[in-house]
Amino acid sequence: MMSRLLREPLQPVVTSRAVDPEAPAGLYNVAALFLGETGRYAKTALRELRQMAAWPLVEFAETALVAVLLGRTEGTGDEIQPEEPLAVIEPLELGEDQIAAVRDAMNRPLTVITGPPGTGKSQVVAALLVNAAFHGRSVLLASRNHKALDAVEERLNSISSDHALLTRISRPWGEGSSFRFDHAVDSFLARPPIPGGTATLNRDRDAASGLDRERQTLSDRIAEIDGLAEAFGEAEAERNRLAAIIGSKAVTWISKHTEPLPAWPTPGMAQRLVAAVPLINRLLFRRQEQARLNRIRQLALPWTDLGWPEPGPDTVARLERLHAAAIAFKDVVVRQATLRQALEAVEDRDILAERVVSLSRQLRDQGRRLTNQLIKAWHDIGDEARHVLTTARGALKLSAQAGESGKGEGWAKHAALILRHFPLWATTNLSIGGRLPLRAGLFDYVVIDEASQCDIASALPLLARARRAVIVGDPAQLRHVSSLAPAWEYETVKGLGLMDRIEGLGRFLHTASSLFDVAASAPGARRHLLRDHYRCHEAIAGYISEAFYGRQLRVLTPTAGLRPPPGQRTGLHWTDIIGPILSATSGCYAPDEAKVVIEHLRHLLIDQGYGGTVGVVTPFREQAKRLTDAIADTIPADIINRANLSAFTAHRFQGDARDVILFSPCLGPGMPEGSLAYLRESGNLLNVAVSRARAVCHVFGNRRFAADCGVPHVVALLRAMDRAGQEACIPQSFESPWEEKLFMALRDAEIEAIPQFPLAGRRLDLAIIQGNRKLDVEVDGDAFHRDADGLRKSSDIWRDHQIRGLGWEVVRFWVYQLREDMNGCIARIKSLLAE
């Protein structure tokens, strides 16, 4: 067939220059370039960017573009800033970092939230949306993929199952129809009016806002108390350091004498001049030595009582150091006594903390009730509003018929009314064009999720539609992939003469920066890191925290909810596989790894009947394809569905999770250099792969090759596995000497305590378990309780609240309490155990 269409010999090296327009159809020896048609969604985005290019500058001043692109926060939406900051009311339970992020997001022009895996990013976004609606604000939620929108919508549906809170204007193909404004108006008009719904909402919201203001005031007060405690802890550490220098006898002597230690005599002018001239200094060396000895003797200290040597030519330098340390020790003792008096004079921190926790509970209850009242307020529609909505519905239908969906008279005239009754909208980045009008500052807020995977250009029309921006993402997970070649972008920018005309242009390069990068680097951005991790077992989350987040994550995963396979402990596992790694069209694949993974799946799901969810992750598409085919051939379809079993690359798994993850890294000798370089440069892939696992992450690969492969995050994974195995066998030691002293005192009192007891991803200083009584004893002071990132303070409120929620009592002692009244501290523990 093809031979019959051949009109001239095909010679790729020497092609013809043209084809005669009159020549018959067929195959000719001509090279041709065909430009692909722009996609429908990309075409709409380009059209909106051209529209924005024609806007006057004053139009941009009303948008979030000013804060994100220029880093200016003055004059960006300040007209919606009330005299009092908008309160945080919790329809969903929020932790310390989450509350702070929501608070800034509602009250700042630009907020950037980094959400590592399992830290409740979608929880924060859902809470932000509902809080904005409580306060009469509108929000546009956008993401480059539907999975992020699904996660937020799921949380919103959990607090309002009767009525959809989110207006979803785009959905994945085949997963139901998107929002239709005319149908929504019909549902409103079909319901009887609910007079007073708005007034009731406003009244109860204001009452709840008062509770939040009280909570914030108390939290600030606790932070002040914790500041005193931190200063006390630092003084305690300095005191211990100096005490080790001067010795126990000196410490005892100084503690008994309240008068200051005698200081060195002040040198006269002649002595200072002599000391300043090196030559005279050398000539008078012996005289100076004698002068130093005389000065020490003038102090007239009881050297023997202090445990120091008598003054002499050989002890001068040592006594000078001891004397200086003793004076510093005395100063620290005085400072610490002042701090202790201040701490003893302040309110009981535990009572304040309990009040904060109680207020948070009340705010969660209020948030649930307010959500129902919010829906009633949306249906508080008078006759005039009903008339307007009906008119807007008709206008939108006419616009749709004319191919102008989202731009017609309905939106142009009645945007405020529409957003009052439909304040929360969600869309993918490229689906918004033509569905919502391109109008500067249409929404009060835009929230762009998964912003680390979002390019800059497609986000500009989103930012233009809002007055404030909340940018959510995680640069340590998968980043945006540019189809542009950096060289092409460079030549284009240079050809347009932009390199010299735009200062800091490199920040906006499409191939180098994501939207998250641009927003996070804006000077006026308020930045938050969500540190509390709730998804993975401690060993899994510990690896993620160390390898990708500088050990800043605090693991709070409730271990009781994890589902490991029968006979397998939770955490990290590695099965050593030695086999060939073969090249593929793209990347590589490992037949032996795939074979053992399939055998493990058969044993796990068929032989053991494991009832949890399972996923298989690999960096390479060819390996994922072969695993998928093998799973379909080996595992029955009903078991695949029950376990939600699938084999994907890390890119496909982002935003998802399973109880058990089997990871096939395709590591081994003979691995293509390009594939190894890909792994070395793509640490984010391993972050995503491992963090999908809740209970177990099981790696199948060549262990020896992995240890020597030079890929830092792979080597760190092996190190984490070795450490987890050792910690399972070795009892935890004490974190401070005073923990050990208290432990010994408790043992003398015949009270058994367990040091560094693991609980819900935390470690208790000393755990006492007697029947149904469970007591967490915490020692505060010495180095003061700091997290891995150097922070602590009010986080103890949430930590203690969680421990109490698990059925434990919590008691805290300052180091000075243990040092000065150990018996009294033991008596307090006994009384708590006897209650």
JSON list of C-alpha atoms in Angstrom, two decimals, residues 52 55-79 109-111 440-441 446 459-460 462-469 471 507-508 515 518-519 521-525:
[
{"chain": "A", "resi": 52, "resn": "MET", "atom": "CA", "xyz": [-4.13, 40.96, 31.49]},
{"chain": "A", "resi": 55, "resn": "TRP", "atom": "CA", "xyz": [-4.88, 46.06, 31.95]},
{"chain": "A", "resi": 56, "resn": "PRO", "atom": "CA", "xyz": [-3.91, 49.46, 33.37]},
{"chain": "A", "resi": 57, "resn": "LEU", "atom": "CA", "xyz": [-1.50, 49.33, 36.31]},
{"chain": "A", "resi": 58, "resn": "VAL", "atom": "CA", "xyz": [-4.22, 50.40, 38.74]},
{"chain": "A", "resi": 59, "resn": "GLU", "atom": "CA", "xyz": [-6.05, 47.16, 37.93]},
{"chain": "A", "resi": 60, "resn": "PHE", "atom": "CA", "xyz": [-3.12, 45.06, 39.14]},
{"chain": "A", "resi": 61, "resn": "ALA", "atom": "CA", "xyz": [-2.94, 46.99, 42.41]},
{"chain": "A", "resi": 62, "resn": "GLU", "atom": "CA", "xyz": [-6.16, 45.26, 43.51]},
{"chain": "A", "resi": 63, "resn": "THR", "atom": "CA", "xyz": [-4.73, 41.76, 43.04]},
{"chain": "A", "resi": 64, "resn": "ALA", "atom": "CA", "xyz": [-2.44, 39.27, 44.76]},
{"chain": "A", "resi": 65, "resn": "LEU", "atom": "CA", "xyz": [0.01, 39.68, 41.87]},
{"chain": "A", "resi": 66, "resn": "VAL", "atom": "CA", "xyz": [1.53, 42.68, 43.66]},
{"chain": "A", "resi": 67, "resn": "ALA", "atom": "CA", "xyz": [2.49, 40.63, 46.74]},
{"chain": "A", "resi": 68, "resn": "VAL", "atom": "CA", "xyz": [3.62, 37.49, 44.88]},
{"chain": "A", "resi": 69, "resn": "LEU", "atom": "CA", "xyz": [5.56, 39.03, 42.01]},
{"chain": "A", "resi": 70, "resn": "LEU", "atom": "CA", "xyz": [6.76, 42.33, 43.47]},
{"chain": "A", "resi": 71, "resn": "GLY", "atom": "CA", "xyz": [6.93, 41.36, 47.14]},
{"chain": "A", "resi": 72, "resn": "ARG", "atom": "CA", "xyz": [4.93, 44.43, 48.18]},
{"chain": "A", "resi": 73, "resn": "THR", "atom": "CA", "xyz": [2.28, 43.88, 50.83]},
{"chain": "A", "resi": 74, "resn": "GLU", "atom": "CA", "xyz": [1.17, 47.44, 51.41]},
{"chain": "A", "resi": 75, "resn": "GLY", "atom": "CA", "xyz": [-1.99, 48.37, 49.60]},
{"chain": "A", "resi": 76, "resn": "THR", "atom": "CA", "xyz": [-2.81, 44.78, 48.62]},
{"chain": "A", "resi": 77, "resn": "GLY", "atom": "CA", "xyz": [-6.29, 44.08, 49.85]},
{"chain": "A", "resi": 78, "resn": "ASP", "atom": "CA", "xyz": [-5.89, 46.07, 53.06]},
{"chain": "A", "resi": 79, "resn": "GLU", "atom": "CA", "xyz": [-9.44, 47.31, 52.69]},
{"chain": "A", "resi": 109, "resn": "PRO", "atom": "CA", "xyz": [-1.61, 39.62, 51.83]},
{"chain": "A", "resi": 110, "resn": "LEU", "atom": "CA", "xyz": [0.69, 36.67, 51.06]},
{"chain": "A", "resi": 111, "resn": "THR", "atom": "CA", "xyz": [1.12, 33.49, 53.08]},
{"chain": "A", "resi": 440, "resn": "ALA", "atom": "CA", "xyz": [-9.26, 41.88, 39.15]},
{"chain": "A", "resi": 441, "resn": "GLY", "atom": "CA", "xyz": [-9.81, 41.03, 42.81]},
{"chain": "A", "resi": 446, "resn": "VAL", "atom": "CA", "xyz": [-6.90, 32.55, 46.16]},
{"chain": "A", "resi": 459, "resn": "ALA", "atom": "CA", "xyz": [-1.02, 30.82, 37.96]},
{"chain": "A", "resi": 460, "resn": "LEU", "atom": "CA", "xyz": [-1.05, 34.46, 36.89]},
{"chain": "A", "resi": 462, "resn": "LEU", "atom": "CA", "xyz": [-5.58, 32.88, 39.25]},
{"chain": "A", "resi": 463, "resn": "LEU", "atom": "CA", "xyz": [-3.63, 35.47, 41.22]},
{"chain": "A", "resi": 464, "resn": "ALA", "atom": "CA", "xyz": [-5.25, 38.25, 39.20]},
{"chain": "A", "resi": 465, "resn": "ARG", "atom": "CA", "xyz": [-8.71, 37.10, 40.32]},
{"chain": "A", "resi": 466, "resn": "ALA", "atom": "CA", "xyz": [-7.99, 37.54, 44.05]},
{"chain": "A", "resi": 467, "resn": "ARG", "atom": "CA", "xyz": [-6.78, 40.17, 46.44]},
{"chain": "A", "resi": 468, "resn": "ARG", "atom": "CA", "xyz": [-4.78, 37.91, 48.75]},
{"chain": "A", "resi": 469, "resn": "ALA", "atom": "CA", "xyz": [-2.85, 34.74, 48.09]},
{"chain": "A", "resi": 471, "resn": "ILE", "atom": "CA", "xyz": [0.50, 29.44, 48.34]},
{"chain": "A", "resi": 507, "resn": "ARG", "atom": "CA", "xyz": [13.44, 34.53, 39.73]},
{"chain": "A", "resi": 508, "resn": "PHE", "atom": "CA", "xyz": [10.68, 34.22, 37.12]},
{"chain": "A", "resi": 515, "resn": "LEU", "atom": "CA", "xyz": [5.12, 29.27, 41.61]},
{"chain": "A", "resi": 518, "resn": "VAL", "atom": "CA", "xyz": [8.52, 32.73, 43.45]},
{"chain": "A", "resi": 519, "resn": "ALA", "atom": "CA", "xyz": [6.06, 33.18, 46.34]},
{"chain": "A", "resi": 521, "resn": "SER", "atom": "CA", "xyz": [11.12, 34.30, 47.86]},
{"chain": "A", "resi": 522, "resn": "ALA", "atom": "CA", "xyz": [8.80, 37.33, 47.97]},
{"chain": "A", "resi": 523, "resn": "PRO", "atom": "CA", "xyz": [10.09, 39.75, 50.65]},
{"chain": "A", "resi": 524, "resn": "GLY", "atom": "CA", "xyz": [6.68, 40.33, 52.25]},
{"chain": "A", "resi": 525, "resn": "ALA", "atom": "CA", "xyz": [5.59, 36.69, 52.45]}
]
